Structures are given as C-alpha cells and as structure tokens.
C-alpha positions as a Markdown table, in Angstrom:
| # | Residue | x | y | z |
|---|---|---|---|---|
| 1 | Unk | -2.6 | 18.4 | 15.1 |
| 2 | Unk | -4.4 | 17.2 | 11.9 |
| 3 | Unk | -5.9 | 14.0 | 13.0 |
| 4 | Unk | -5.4 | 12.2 | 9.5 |
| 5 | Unk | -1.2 | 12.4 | 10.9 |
| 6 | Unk | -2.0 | 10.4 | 14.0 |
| 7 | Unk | -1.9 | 6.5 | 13.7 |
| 8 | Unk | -5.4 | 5.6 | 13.1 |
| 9 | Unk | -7.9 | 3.4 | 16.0 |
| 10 | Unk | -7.7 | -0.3 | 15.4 |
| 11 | Unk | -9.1 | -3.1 | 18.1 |
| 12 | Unk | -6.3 | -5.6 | 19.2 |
| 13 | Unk | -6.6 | -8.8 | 16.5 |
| 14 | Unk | -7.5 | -6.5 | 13.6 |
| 15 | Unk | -6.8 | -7.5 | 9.8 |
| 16 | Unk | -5.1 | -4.2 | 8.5 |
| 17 | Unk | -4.0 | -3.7 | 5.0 |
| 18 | Unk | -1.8 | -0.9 | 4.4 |
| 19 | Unk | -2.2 | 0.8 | 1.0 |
| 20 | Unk | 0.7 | 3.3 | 0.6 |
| 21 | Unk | 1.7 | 5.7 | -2.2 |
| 22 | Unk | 2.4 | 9.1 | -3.0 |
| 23 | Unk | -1.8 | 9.6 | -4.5 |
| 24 | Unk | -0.8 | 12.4 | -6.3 |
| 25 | Unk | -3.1 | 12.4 | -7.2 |
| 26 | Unk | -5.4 | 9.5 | -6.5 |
| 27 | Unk | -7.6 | 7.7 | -9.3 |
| 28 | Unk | -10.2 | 5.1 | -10.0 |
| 29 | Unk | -7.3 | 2.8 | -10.2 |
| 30 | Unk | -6.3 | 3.0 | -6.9 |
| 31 | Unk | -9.6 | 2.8 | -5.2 |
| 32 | Unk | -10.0 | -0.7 | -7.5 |
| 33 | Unk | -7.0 | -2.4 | -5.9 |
| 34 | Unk | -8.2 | -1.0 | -2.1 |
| 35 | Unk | -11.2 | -2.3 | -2.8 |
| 36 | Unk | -10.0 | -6.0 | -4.2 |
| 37 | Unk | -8.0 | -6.2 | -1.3 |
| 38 | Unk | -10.9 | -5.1 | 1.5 |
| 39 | Unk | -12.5 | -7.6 | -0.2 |
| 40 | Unk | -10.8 | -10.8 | -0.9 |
| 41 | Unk | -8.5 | -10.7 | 2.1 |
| 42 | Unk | -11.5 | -10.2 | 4.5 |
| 43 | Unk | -9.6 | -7.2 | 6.0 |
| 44 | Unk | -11.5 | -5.3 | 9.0 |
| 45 | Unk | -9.8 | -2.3 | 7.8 |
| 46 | Unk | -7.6 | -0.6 | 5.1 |
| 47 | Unk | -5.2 | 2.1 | 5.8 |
| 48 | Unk | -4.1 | 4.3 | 3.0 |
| 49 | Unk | -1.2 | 5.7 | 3.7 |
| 50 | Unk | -0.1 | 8.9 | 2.3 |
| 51 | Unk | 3.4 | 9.5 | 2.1 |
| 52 | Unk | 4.9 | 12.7 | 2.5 |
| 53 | Unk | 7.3 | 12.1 | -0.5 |
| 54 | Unk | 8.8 | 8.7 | -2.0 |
| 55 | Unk | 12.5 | 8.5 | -2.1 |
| 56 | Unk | 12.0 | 7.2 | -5.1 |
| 57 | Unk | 10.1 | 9.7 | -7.1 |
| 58 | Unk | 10.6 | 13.1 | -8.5 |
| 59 | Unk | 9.2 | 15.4 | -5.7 |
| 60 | Unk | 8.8 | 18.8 | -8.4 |
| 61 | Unk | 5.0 | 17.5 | -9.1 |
| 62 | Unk | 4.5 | 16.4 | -5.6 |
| 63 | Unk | 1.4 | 18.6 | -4.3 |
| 64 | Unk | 1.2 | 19.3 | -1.3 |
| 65 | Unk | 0.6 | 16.6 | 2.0 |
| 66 | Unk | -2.8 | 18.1 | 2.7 |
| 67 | Unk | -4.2 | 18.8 | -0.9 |
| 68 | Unk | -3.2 | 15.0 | -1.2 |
| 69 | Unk | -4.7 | 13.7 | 1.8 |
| 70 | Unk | -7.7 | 15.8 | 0.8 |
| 71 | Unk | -8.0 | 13.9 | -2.8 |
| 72 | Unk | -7.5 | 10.7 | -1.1 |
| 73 | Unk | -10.4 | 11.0 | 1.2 |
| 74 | Unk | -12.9 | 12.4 | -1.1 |
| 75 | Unk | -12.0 | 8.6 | -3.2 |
| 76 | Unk | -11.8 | 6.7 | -0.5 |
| 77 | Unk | -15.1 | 7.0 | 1.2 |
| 78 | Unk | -15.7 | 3.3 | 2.7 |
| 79 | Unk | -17.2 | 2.7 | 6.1 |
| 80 | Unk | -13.7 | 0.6 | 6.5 |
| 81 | Unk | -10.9 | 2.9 | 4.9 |
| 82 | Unk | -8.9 | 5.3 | 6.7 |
| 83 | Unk | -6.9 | 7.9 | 5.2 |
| 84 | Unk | -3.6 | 9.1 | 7.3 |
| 85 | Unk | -0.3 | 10.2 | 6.5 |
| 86 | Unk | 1.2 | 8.6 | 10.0 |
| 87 | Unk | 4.7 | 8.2 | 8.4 |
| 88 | Unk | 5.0 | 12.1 | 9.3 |
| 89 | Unk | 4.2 | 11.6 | 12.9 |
| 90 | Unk | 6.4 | 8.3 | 12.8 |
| 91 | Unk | 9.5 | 10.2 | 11.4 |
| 92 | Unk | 9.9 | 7.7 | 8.5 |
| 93 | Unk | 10.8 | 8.0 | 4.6 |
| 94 | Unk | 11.2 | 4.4 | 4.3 |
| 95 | Unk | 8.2 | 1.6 | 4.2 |
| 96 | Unk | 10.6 | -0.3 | 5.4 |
| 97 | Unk | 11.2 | 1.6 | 8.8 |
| 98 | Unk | 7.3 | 2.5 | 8.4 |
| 99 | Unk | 6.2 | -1.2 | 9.0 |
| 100 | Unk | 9.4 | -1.6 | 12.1 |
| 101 | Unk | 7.7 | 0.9 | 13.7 |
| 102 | Unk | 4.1 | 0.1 | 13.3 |
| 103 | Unk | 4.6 | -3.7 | 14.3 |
| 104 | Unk | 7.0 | -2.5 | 17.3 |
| 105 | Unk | 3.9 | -0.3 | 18.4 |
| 106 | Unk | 0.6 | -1.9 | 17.1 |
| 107 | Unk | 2.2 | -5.4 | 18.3 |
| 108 | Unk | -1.2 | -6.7 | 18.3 |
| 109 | Unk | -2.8 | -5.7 | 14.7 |
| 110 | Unk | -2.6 | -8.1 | 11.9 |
| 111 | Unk | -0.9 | -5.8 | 8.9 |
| 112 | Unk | -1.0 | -6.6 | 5.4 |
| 113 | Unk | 1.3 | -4.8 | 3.0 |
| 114 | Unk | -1.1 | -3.8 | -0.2 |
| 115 | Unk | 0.5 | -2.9 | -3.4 |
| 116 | Unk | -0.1 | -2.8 | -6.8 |
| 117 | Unk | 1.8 | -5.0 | -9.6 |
| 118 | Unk | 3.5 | -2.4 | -11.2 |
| 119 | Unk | 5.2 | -1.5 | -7.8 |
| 120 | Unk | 5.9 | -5.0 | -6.9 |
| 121 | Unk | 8.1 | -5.0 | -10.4 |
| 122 | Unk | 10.6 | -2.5 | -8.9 |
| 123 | Unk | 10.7 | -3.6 | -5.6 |
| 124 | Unk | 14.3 | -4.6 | -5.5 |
| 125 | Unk | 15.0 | -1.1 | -5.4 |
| 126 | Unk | 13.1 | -0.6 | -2.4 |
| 127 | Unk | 15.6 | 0.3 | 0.5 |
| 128 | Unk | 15.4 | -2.8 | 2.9 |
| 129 | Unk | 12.7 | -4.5 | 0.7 |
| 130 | Unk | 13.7 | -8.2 | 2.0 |
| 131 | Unk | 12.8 | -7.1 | 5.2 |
| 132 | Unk | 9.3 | -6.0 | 4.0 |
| 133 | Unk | 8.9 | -9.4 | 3.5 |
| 134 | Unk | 10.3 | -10.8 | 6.7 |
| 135 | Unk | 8.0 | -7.9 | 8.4 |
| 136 | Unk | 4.6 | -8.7 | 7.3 |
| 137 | Unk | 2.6 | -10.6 | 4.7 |
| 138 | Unk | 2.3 | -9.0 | 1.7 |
| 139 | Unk | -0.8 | -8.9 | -0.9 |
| 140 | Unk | 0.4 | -7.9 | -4.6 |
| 141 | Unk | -2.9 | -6.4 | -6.5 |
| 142 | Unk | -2.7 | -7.0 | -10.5 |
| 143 | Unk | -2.8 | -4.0 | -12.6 |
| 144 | Unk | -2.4 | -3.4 | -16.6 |
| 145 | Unk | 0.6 | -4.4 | -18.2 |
| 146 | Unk | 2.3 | -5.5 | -15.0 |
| 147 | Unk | 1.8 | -9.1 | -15.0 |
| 148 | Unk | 4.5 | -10.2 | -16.3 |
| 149 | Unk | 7.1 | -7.6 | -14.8 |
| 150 | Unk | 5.5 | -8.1 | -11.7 |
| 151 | Unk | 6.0 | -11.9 | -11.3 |
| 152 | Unk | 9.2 | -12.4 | -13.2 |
| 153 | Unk | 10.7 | -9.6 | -11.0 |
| 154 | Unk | 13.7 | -10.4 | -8.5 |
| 155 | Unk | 11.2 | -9.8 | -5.5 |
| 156 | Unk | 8.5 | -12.7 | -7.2 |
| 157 | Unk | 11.2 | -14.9 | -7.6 |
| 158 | Unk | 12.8 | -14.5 | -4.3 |
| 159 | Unk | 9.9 | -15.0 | -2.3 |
| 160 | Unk | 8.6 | -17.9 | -5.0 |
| 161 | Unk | 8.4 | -20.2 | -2.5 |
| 162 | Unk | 6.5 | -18.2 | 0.3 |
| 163 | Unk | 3.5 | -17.2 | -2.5 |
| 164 | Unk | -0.1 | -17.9 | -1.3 |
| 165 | Unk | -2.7 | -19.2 | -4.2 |
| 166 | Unk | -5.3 | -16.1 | -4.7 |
| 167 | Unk | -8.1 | -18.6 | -3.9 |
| 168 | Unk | -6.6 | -18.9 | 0.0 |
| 169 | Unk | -6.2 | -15.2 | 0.1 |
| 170 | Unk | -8.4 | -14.8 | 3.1 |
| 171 | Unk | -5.4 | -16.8 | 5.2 |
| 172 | Unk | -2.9 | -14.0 | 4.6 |
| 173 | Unk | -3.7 | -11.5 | 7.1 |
| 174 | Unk | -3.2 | -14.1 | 9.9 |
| 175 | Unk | 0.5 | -16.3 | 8.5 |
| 176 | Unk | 3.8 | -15.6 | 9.9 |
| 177 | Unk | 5.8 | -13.6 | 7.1 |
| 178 | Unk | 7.7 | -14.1 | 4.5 |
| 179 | Unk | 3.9 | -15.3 | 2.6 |
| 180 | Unk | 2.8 | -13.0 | -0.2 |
| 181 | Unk | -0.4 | -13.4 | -2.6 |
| 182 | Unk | -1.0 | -12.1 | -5.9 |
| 183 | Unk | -5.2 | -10.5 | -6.8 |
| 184 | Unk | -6.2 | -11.3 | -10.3 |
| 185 | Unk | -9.6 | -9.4 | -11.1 |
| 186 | Unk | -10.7 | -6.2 | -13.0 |
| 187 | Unk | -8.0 | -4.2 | -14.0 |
| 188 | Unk | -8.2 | -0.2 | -14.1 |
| 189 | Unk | -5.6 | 1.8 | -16.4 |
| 190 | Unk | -6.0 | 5.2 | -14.7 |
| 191 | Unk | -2.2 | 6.5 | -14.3 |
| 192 | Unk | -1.5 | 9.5 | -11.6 |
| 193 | Unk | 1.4 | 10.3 | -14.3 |
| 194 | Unk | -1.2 | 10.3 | -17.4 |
| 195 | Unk | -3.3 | 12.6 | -15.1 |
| 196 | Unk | -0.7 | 14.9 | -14.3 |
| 197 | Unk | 0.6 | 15.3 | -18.0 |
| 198 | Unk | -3.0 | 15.8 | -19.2 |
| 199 | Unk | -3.4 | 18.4 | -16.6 |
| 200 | Unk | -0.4 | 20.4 | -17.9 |
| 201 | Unk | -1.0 | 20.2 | -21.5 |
| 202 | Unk | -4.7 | 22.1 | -20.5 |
C-alpha cells in the first residue's frame, strides 16, 4: 500500500494542523497559508490532506489521487509537513466524519482544523459543519478577497463568541473546542481554478 494513504507518525501530545483540500492542483497560495499556520500556531506538525474528491466540487477536472499527492509533495517540502490522503484508508467523503474518526483513533494528538478564508465563507454548506467546530479548534488563514465573506459568513457569526484574537494564536492547538482564530499576514492570489483555465486555453 502507498504509504502517503496510511495515517501519518505523530508522538502522543503533538500540535497537528490539518490542511485539507482537493490541491488540484496545488499553488504558492496554499503553501503560504501551511506555512502561516506552522508558524503562528507553533504546530509540531502539519498534515495536508488530500482528498480523494470534495462532495462539493465538480469531480470532471479532478486529476487523479496520485498525480495530486505527487504535486502536493513536490510544494510541500518542510521538515514538519506530511502529505497523505488517509481519508481513503479511513473510508470518509466528509471532514466532518474525517475528524470523528481521527480524534476516536489519535485520542491523544492535538488537531487543528487549517483552512483558508474563502472556504470558511461557505462553510455552512459543509455537511455536519457545527460539529467541526464542536470537534476540534479551528484556525481560519486570510486569503484575497475573502475577508469580508469570511467573517460576516453564518459560520463567523455562529461561533463569534468562541473566536481567539490572532495575537494568542499559539493557545489554540491546546483549548477545548468550539475556539477558532482568524491569520492576518501576506496574502497570495494563486487560484487552482485560474491555473486550470490557463492550462486549457494553452
């Protein structure tokens, strides 16, 4: 079996965040909000997890699982990022069932949902996405033009009360969900979408 489908070696107390998305493919952009949260949430690792398709999405474009993972590990190189696509070994579609799983087996990691913005504006549509937050603590990286969808958004708002000022980040990995913290920093614009569409009109 491919290694990069097996949950990945973690030592018991551990701060991991977990970085999913389809990566197809992966950009700048994506290693800029991995890196933001390695950084400001003093995580001893970072997952990214590559899904092998979002409910959400279109899967026509979706390349393969192992051209993805491929991508994703040729970006990711970090002494402290792991690339794996557990979900397939797990049996789950859903973050949501993802995360029940991971806690119920990894009891004794510290796991920190990582997303960008954009994704935290949508994230009512999630399936089960309250219990996301009741699961683990969640760290919300900015990204261009999602500021303001991001926070006004019926997941911000929900969870208002539970947010974590940016400058106590490093706290996260360690609270009792719901808690949630939104990174401000550099921004990168780099859009898997844009890339695809410039790829077709070659």
């Amino acid at each position: 079996m491919d290694p990069r489908l097996a949950i990945p070696h973690a030592e018991p107390g551990n701060r991991i965040g977990l970085f999913g998305g389809s990566f197809n493919p992966p950009h700048s952009g994506h290693r800029l909000v991995a890196d933001i949260a390695l950084a400001r949430l003093g995580l001893d690792r970072l997952w990214w997890l590559v899904t092998p398709g979002n409910p959400l999405k279109d899967h026509s474009e979706l390349a393969p699982l192992a051209r993805r993972l491929d991508a994703v590990e040729a970006i990711a190189r970090h002494p402290r990022m792991t690339v794996t696509a557990l979900e397939t070994q797990l049996g789950t579609a859903y973050s949501a069932r993802t995360l029940a799983r991971l806690t119920q087996l990894r009891p004794r990691l510290n796991f920190v949902w990582v997303m960008g913005a954009d994704n935290l504006a949508g994230f009512h549509r999630w399936q089960d996405w309250r219990d996301i937050f009741a699961r683990v603590p969640i760290a919300v990286v900015d990204r261009p033009g999602a500021t303001l969808p991001a926070l006004a958004s019926p997941a911000a708002q929900s969870f208002a009360g539970n947010r974590l000022d940016e400058a106590d980040a490093r706290l996260l990995p360690g609270m009792a969900p719901p808690a949630w913290t939104f990174l401000t920093g550099p921004r990168d614009a780099s859009s898997s979408t844009r890339i695809r569409a410039l790829a077709q009109d070659r």
